[in-house]
Amino acid sequence: WVLFVIENIERNICDQKYVEIWLYKETGILSMRLTFAEILEEAKFVKDDKDRNILMIKGKEIGLVYYRTGYSESNYQGENDWKTREMLELSMAIKCPSIDGHLMTFKKF
């Protein structure tokens, strides 16, 4: 599954839905769209045989986290959003963009 991390009030849904539909039609890959708060409520880790954190949401293993938010400090509404970000980063899921890419455009170090 692909997890789209979205804003609380999503203004840019059209291009995201296009990617979501294309993924399913062309590859059969399913996706879900959740905010930081929804992720914190639903997500949990399951350890694999090498003690790595497999990210599970609603009983589905997440293989790719696609950030559509989180590029600026204003995208984080409080400590729980930061905890969610940390959880996502600690998972084995591939992150797009990576934390390095996000920090390069974050505008604050």
Coordinates of C-alpha atoms in Angstrom, one line a residue:
W1 CA 0.0 0.0 0.0
V2 CA 1.0 3.6 -0.6
L3 CA 0.2 6.1 2.1
F4 CA -0.5 9.7 1.0
V5 CA 0.2 12.0 3.9
I6 CA -2.2 14.9 3.3
E7 CA -3.1 18.2 4.9
N8 CA -6.2 18.6 7.2
I9 CA -7.8 20.8 4.5
E10 CA -6.6 19.4 1.2
R11 CA -6.5 22.0 -1.6
N12 CA -4.6 20.0 -4.2
I13 CA -6.5 16.8 -4.5
C14 CA -6.9 16.5 -8.3
D15 CA -3.2 15.7 -9.1
Q16 CA -3.1 13.4 -6.1
K17 CA -6.2 11.4 -7.2
Y18 CA -4.7 11.1 -10.7
V19 CA -1.5 9.4 -9.2
E20 CA -3.7 7.2 -6.9
I21 CA -5.9 6.0 -9.8
W22 CA -2.9 5.5 -12.2
L23 CA -1.1 3.4 -9.6
Y24 CA -4.1 1.2 -9.2
K25 CA -5.0 0.8 -12.9
E26 CA -1.5 0.3 -14.1
T27 CA 0.0 -1.7 -11.3
G28 CA -2.7 -2.8 -9.0
I29 CA -1.1 -0.9 -6.1
L30 CA -3.7 0.4 -3.6
S31 CA -3.3 3.6 -1.6
M32 CA -4.9 5.5 1.3
R33 CA -4.9 9.2 2.1
L34 CA -4.6 10.2 5.8
T35 CA -3.6 13.3 7.8
F36 CA -1.0 13.2 10.5
A37 CA -3.7 13.0 13.2
E38 CA -5.4 10.1 11.4
I39 CA -2.1 8.3 11.0
L40 CA -1.3 8.6 14.7
E41 CA -4.7 7.1 15.5
E42 CA -4.5 4.2 13.1
A43 CA -0.8 3.3 12.7
K44 CA 1.2 0.7 14.6
F45 CA 4.4 -1.2 14.1
V46 CA 4.8 -4.9 13.6
K47 CA 8.3 -6.3 13.9
D48 CA 9.7 -8.5 11.1
D49 CA 12.1 -11.3 11.6
K50 CA 15.0 -8.9 11.6
D51 CA 13.4 -6.7 14.3
R52 CA 12.6 -3.9 11.8
N53 CA 9.5 -1.7 12.1
I54 CA 6.8 -2.6 9.5
L55 CA 4.2 0.2 9.3
M56 CA 0.7 -1.1 9.5
I57 CA -2.4 1.1 9.0
K58 CA -5.9 -0.4 9.1
G59 CA -4.4 -3.8 8.9
K60 CA -2.4 -3.0 5.7
E61 CA 1.3 -3.0 5.3
I62 CA 2.6 0.4 4.0
G63 CA 5.4 0.1 1.6
L64 CA 5.7 3.8 0.5
V65 CA 4.9 7.0 2.4
Y66 CA 4.2 9.8 -0.1
Y67 CA 4.4 13.2 1.7
R68 CA 1.9 15.8 0.3
T69 CA 2.5 17.9 3.4
G70 CA 5.2 18.4 6.0
Y71 CA 7.3 20.7 3.9
S72 CA 7.1 23.6 6.3
E73 CA 6.8 24.1 10.1
S74 CA 3.3 25.4 9.6
N75 CA 2.2 22.0 8.4
Y76 CA 2.7 20.6 11.9
Q77 CA -0.2 21.6 14.2
G78 CA 1.4 20.3 17.4
E79 CA 3.6 17.8 19.2
N80 CA 1.4 14.9 18.0
D81 CA 2.1 15.7 14.3
W82 CA 5.8 15.7 15.1
K83 CA 5.4 12.3 16.8
T84 CA 3.6 11.0 13.8
R85 CA 6.4 12.2 11.5
E86 CA 9.0 10.5 13.7
M87 CA 7.0 7.2 13.6
L88 CA 6.8 7.3 9.8
E89 CA 10.5 8.0 9.6
L90 CA 11.3 5.1 11.9
S91 CA 9.3 2.6 9.7
M92 CA 10.8 0.5 7.0
A93 CA 8.5 2.1 4.4
I94 CA 10.2 4.0 1.6
K95 CA 9.6 7.8 2.1
C96 CA 9.1 10.2 -0.8
P97 CA 10.6 12.6 -0.5
S98 CA 13.2 11.3 1.9
I99 CA 13.9 13.2 5.1
D100 CA 17.0 14.8 3.5
G101 CA 14.8 16.1 0.7
H102 CA 12.3 17.5 3.1
L103 CA 15.0 19.2 5.2
M104 CA 16.5 20.9 2.1
T105 CA 13.1 22.6 1.4
F106 CA 12.1 23.1 5.0
K107 CA 13.6 26.6 5.1
K108 CA 14.7 26.2 8.7
F109 CA 17.5 24.2 10.2

